[in-house]
mmCIF file of C-alpha atoms and ligand atoms in Angstrom:
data_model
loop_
_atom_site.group_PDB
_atom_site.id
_atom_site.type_symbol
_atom_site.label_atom_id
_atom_site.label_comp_id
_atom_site.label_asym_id
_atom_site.label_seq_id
_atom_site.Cartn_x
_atom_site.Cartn_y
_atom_site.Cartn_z
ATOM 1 C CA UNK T 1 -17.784 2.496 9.904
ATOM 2 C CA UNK T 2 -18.462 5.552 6.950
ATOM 3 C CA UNK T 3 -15.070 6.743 6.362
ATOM 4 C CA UNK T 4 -14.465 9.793 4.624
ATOM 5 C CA UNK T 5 -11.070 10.248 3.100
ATOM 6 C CA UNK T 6 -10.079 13.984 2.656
ATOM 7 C CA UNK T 7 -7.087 14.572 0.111
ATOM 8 C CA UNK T 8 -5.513 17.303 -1.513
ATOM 9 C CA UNK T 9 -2.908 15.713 -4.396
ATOM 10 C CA UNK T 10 -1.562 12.422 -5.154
ATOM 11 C CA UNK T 11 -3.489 10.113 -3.175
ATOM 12 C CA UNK T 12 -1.316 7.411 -2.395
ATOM 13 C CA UNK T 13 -2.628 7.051 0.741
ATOM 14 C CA UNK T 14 -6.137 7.244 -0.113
ATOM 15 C CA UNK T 15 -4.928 4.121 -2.672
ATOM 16 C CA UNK T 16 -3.604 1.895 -0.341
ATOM 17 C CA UNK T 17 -6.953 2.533 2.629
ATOM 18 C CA UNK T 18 -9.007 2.008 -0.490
ATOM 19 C CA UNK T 19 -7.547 -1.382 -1.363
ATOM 20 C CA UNK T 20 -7.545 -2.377 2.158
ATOM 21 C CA UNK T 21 -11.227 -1.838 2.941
ATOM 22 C CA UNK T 22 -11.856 -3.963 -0.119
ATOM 23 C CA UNK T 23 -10.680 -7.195 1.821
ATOM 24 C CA UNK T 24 -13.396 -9.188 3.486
ATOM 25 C CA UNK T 25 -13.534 -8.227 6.866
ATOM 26 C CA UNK T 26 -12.691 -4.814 6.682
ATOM 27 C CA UNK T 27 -14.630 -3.184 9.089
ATOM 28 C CA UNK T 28 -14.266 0.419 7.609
ATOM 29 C CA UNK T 29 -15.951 1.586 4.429
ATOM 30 C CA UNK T 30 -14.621 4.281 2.437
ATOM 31 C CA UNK T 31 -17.912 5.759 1.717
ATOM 32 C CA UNK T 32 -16.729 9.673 0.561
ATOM 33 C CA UNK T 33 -13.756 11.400 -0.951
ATOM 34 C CA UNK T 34 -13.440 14.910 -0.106
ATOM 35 C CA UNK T 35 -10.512 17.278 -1.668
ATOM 36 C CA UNK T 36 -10.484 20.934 -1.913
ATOM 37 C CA UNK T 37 -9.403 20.823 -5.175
ATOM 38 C CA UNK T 38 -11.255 19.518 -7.932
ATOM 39 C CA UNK T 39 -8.140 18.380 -10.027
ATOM 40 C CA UNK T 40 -6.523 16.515 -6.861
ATOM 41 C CA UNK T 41 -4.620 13.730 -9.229
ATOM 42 C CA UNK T 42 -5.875 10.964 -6.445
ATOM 43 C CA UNK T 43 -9.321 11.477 -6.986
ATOM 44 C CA UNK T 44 -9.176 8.883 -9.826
ATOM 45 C CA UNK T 45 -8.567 6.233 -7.233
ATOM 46 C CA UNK T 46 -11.986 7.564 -5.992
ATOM 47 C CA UNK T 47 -13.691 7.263 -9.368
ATOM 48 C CA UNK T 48 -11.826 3.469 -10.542
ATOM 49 C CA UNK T 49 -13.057 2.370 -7.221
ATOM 50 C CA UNK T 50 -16.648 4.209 -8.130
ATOM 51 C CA UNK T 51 -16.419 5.932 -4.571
ATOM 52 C CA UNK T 52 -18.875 9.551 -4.148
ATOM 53 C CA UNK T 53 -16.712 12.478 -4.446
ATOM 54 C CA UNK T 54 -17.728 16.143 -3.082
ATOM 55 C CA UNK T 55 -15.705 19.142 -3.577
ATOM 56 C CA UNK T 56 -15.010 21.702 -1.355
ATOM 57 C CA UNK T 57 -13.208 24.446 -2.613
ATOM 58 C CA UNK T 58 -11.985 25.865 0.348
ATOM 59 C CA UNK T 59 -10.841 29.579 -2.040
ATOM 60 C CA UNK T 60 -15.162 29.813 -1.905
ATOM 61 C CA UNK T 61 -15.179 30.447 2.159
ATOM 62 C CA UNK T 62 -13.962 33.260 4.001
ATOM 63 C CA UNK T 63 -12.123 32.319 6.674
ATOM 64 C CA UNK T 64 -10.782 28.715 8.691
ATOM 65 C CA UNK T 65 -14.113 27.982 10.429
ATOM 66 C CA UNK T 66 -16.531 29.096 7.685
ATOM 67 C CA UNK T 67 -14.908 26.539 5.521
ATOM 68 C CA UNK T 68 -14.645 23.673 8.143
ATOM 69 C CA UNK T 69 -18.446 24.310 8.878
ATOM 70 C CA UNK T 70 -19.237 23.511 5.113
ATOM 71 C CA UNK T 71 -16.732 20.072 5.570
ATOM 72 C CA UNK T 72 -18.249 19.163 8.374
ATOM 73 C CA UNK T 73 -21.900 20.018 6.783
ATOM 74 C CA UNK T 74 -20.709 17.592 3.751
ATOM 75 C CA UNK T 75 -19.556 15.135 6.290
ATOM 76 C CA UNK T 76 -23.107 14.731 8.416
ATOM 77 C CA UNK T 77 -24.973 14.774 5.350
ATOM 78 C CA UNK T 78 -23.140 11.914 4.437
ATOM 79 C CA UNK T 79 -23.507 9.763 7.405
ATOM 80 C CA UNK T 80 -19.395 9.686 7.756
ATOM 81 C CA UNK T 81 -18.721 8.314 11.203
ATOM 82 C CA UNK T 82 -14.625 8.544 11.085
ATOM 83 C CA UNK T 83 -12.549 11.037 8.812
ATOM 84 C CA UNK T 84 -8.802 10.425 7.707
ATOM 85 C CA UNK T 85 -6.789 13.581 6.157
ATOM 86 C CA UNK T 86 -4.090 11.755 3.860
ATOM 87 C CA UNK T 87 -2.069 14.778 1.968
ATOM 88 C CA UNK T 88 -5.428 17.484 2.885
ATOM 89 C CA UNK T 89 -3.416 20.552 2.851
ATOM 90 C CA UNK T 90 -5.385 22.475 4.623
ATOM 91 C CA UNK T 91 -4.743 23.548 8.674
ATOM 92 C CA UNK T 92 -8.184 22.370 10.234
ATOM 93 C CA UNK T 93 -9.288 24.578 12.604
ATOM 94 C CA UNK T 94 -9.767 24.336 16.473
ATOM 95 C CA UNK T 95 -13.869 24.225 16.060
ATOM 96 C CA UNK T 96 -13.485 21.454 13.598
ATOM 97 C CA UNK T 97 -10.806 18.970 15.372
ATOM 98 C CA UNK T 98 -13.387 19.257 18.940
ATOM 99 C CA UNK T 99 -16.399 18.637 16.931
ATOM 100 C CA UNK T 100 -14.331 16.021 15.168
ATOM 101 C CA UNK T 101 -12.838 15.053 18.349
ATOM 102 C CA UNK T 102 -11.271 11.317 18.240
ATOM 103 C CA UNK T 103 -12.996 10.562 14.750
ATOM 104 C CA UNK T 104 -10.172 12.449 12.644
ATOM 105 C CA UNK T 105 -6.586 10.628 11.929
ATOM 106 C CA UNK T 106 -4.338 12.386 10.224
ATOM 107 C CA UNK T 107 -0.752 10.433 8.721
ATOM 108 C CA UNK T 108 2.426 12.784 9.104
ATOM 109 C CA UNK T 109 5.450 11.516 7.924
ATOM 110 C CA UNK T 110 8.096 11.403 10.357
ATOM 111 C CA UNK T 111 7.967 10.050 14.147
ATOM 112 C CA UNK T 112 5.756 12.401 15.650
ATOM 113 C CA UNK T 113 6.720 14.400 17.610
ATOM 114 C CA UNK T 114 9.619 14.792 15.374
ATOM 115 C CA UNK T 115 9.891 17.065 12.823
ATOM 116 C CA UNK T 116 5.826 18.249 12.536
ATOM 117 C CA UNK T 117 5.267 20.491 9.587
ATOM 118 C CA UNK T 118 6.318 20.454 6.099
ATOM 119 C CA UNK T 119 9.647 19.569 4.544
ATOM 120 C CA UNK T 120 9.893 16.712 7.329
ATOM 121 C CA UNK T 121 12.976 14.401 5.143
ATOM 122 C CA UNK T 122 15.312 16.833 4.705
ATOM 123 C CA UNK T 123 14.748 18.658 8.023
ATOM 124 C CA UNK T 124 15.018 14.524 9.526
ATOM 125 C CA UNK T 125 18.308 14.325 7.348
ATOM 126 C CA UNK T 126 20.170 17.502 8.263
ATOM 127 C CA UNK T 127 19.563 16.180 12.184
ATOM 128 C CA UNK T 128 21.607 13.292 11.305
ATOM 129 C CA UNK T 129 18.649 11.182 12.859
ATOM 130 C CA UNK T 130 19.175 6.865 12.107
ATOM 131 C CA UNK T 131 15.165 5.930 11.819
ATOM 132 C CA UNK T 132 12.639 7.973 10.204
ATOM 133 C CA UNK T 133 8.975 6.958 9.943
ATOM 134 C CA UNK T 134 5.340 7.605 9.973
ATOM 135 C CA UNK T 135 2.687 8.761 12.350
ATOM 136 C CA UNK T 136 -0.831 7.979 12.470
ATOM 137 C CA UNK T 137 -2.596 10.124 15.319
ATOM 138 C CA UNK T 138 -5.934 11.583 16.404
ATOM 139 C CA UNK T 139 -6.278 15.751 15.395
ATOM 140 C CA UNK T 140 -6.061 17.805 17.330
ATOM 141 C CA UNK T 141 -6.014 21.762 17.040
ATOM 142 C CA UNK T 142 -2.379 22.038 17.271
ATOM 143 C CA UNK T 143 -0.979 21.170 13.848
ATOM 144 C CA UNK T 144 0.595 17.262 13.757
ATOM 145 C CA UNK T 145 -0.229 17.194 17.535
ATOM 146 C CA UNK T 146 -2.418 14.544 18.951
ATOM 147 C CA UNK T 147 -2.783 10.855 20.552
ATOM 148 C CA UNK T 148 -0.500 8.437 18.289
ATOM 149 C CA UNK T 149 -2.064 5.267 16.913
ATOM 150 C CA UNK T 150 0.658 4.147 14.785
ATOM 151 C CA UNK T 151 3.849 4.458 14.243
ATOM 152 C CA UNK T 152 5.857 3.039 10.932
ATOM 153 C CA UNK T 153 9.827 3.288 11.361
ATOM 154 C CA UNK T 154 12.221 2.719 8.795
ATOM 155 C CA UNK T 155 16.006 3.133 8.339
ATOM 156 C CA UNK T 156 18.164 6.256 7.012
ATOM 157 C CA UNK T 157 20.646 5.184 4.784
ATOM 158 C CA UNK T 158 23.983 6.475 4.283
ATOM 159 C CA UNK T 159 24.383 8.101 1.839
ATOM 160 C CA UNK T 160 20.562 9.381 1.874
ATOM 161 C CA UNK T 161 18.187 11.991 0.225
ATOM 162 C CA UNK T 162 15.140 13.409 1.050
ATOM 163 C CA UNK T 163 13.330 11.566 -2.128
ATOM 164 C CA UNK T 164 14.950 8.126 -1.205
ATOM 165 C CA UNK T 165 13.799 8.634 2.505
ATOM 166 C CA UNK T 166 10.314 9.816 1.105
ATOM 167 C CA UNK T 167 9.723 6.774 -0.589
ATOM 168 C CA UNK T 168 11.144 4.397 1.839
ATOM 169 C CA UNK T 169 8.503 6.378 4.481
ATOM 170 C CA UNK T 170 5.615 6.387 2.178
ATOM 171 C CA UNK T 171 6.152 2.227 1.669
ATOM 172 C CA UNK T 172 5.549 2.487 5.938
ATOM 173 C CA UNK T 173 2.743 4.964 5.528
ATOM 174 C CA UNK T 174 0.547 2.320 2.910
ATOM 175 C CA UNK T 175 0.835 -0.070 5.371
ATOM 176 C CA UNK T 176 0.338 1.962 8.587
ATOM 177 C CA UNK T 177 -2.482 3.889 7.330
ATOM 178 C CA UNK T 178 -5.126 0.942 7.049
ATOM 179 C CA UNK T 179 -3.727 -0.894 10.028
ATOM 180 C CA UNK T 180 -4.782 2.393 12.337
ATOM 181 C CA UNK T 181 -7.692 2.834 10.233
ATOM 182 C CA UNK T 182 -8.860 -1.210 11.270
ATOM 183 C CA UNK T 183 -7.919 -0.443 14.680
ATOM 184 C CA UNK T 184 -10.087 2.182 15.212
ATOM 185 C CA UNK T 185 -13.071 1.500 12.764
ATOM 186 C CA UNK T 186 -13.444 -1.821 15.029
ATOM 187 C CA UNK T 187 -13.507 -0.342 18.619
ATOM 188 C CA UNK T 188 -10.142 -1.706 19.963
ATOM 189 C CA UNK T 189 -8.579 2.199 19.968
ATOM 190 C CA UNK T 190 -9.739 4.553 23.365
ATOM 191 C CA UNK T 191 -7.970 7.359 24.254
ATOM 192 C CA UNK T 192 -7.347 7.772 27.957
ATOM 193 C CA UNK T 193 -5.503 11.091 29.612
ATOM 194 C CA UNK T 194 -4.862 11.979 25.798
ATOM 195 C CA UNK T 195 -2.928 8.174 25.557
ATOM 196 C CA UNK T 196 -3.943 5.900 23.045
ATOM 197 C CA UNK T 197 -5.359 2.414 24.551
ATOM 198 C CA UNK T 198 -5.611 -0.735 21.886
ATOM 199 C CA UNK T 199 -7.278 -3.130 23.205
ATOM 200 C CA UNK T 200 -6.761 -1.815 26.677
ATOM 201 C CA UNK T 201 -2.899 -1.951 26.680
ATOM 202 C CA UNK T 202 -0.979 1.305 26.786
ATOM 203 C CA UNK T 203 1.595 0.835 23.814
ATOM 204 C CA UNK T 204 0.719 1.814 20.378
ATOM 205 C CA UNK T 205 1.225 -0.294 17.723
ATOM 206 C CA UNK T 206 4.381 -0.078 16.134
ATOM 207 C CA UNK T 207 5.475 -1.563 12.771
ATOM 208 C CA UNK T 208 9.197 -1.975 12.124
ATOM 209 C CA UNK T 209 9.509 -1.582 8.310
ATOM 210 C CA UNK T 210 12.725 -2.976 6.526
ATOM 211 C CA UNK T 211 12.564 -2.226 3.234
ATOM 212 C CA UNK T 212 13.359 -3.658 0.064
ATOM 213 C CA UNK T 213 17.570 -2.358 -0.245
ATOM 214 C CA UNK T 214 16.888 0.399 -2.957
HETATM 215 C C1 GRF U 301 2.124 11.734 2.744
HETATM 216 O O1 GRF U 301 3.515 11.722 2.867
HETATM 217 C C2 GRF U 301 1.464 12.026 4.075
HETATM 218 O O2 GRF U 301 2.184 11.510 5.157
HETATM 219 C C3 GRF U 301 1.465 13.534 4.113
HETATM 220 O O3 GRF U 301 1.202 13.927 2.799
HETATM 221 C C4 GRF U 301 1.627 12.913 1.894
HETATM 222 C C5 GRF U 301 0.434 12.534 1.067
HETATM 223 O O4 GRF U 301 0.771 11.628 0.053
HETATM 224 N N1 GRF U 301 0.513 14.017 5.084
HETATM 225 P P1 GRF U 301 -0.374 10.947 -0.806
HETATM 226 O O5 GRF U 301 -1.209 12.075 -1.399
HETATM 227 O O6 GRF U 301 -1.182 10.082 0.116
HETATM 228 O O7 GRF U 301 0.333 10.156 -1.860
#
């Protein structure tokens, strides 16, 4: 399956579904790299891995649609079949996530639908919650909404901080990540009455992560 990879900084993400389609037997191929930003640090992943990289500054469009439009115009004339947003920082809008529909994952990190939105560690701290995580899901228009493929939990620590828990989450999201990614780039992921089926059965996956003690 063409999978575009849409990113707007680091690009650890984009790192770890790069290596992972580079196994034999990967049955999705990161074929594009789109940011919005043309210094996006992760886009050198792109270029070491000699992946095609477009641009799309989204500053050049007036408006949430007119910019999708031009995303998704990129996307068709690339062939792209699925799209993952890893660190895009950019609200799609509601034209692009039903044209889109089922063929965008997006990776949030917390457990979904905990803590959507930005600043998710320290908000997940100052709950006093005991397991954190990471969501992959299908977009939909509501922001960090939408059928969940994956699910990564690890453990808060006492004491904690928001970087500690960051990295300890971001560990689950490099593995999560390119398991949903598999799942769906080979058929085994339907969504039913807005539920996510693999392989027919009604759970999601789940991946308990116990870290390395820090
Ligand atoms: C990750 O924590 C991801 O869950 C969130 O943005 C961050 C992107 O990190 N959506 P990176 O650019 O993939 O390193």
């Amino acid at each position: 399956m063409r999978t575009a990879v849409l990113i707007s900084g680091r690009g650890s993400n984009l790192a770890a579904l790069i290596a992972a389609c580079a196994r034999p037997g990967a049955r999705a191929e990161i074929a594009l790299v789109i940011s919005n930003r043309s210094d996006a640090a992760g886009l050198r992943h792109a270029r070491a891995a000699g992946i095609s990289i477009a641009t799309v500054d989204h500053r050049r469009f007036e408006g949430r649609e007119a910019f999708d439009r031009a995303l998704s115009e990129e996307l068709d004339e690339r062939q792209i079949q699925l799209v993952c947003l890893a660190g895009f920082m950019r609200v799609l809008s509601g034209w692009f996530a039903e044209r889109w529909r089922d063929r965008v994952l997006n990776i949030h990190p917390s457990l979904l639908p905990a803590f959507p939105g930005l600043d998710t560690h320290r908000r997940a701290l100052a709950a006093g919650v005991r397991f954190s995580g990471c969501t992959v899901h299908f977009v939909r228009a509501e922001v960090d909404a939408g059928p969940i493929i994956v699910q990564g939990v690890v453990p808060v620590r006492q004491p904690d901080t928001p970087e500690r828990l960051a990295a300890r989450v971001l560990q689950a999201e490099h593995l999560c990540y390119p398991l949903a990614l598999d799942l769906v780039a080979s058929g085994r992921v339907r969504v039913v009455d807005e539920q996510v089926l693999i392989d027919g059965a009604a759970a999601p996956a789940t991946i308990l992560i116990n870290p390395e003690p820090e």
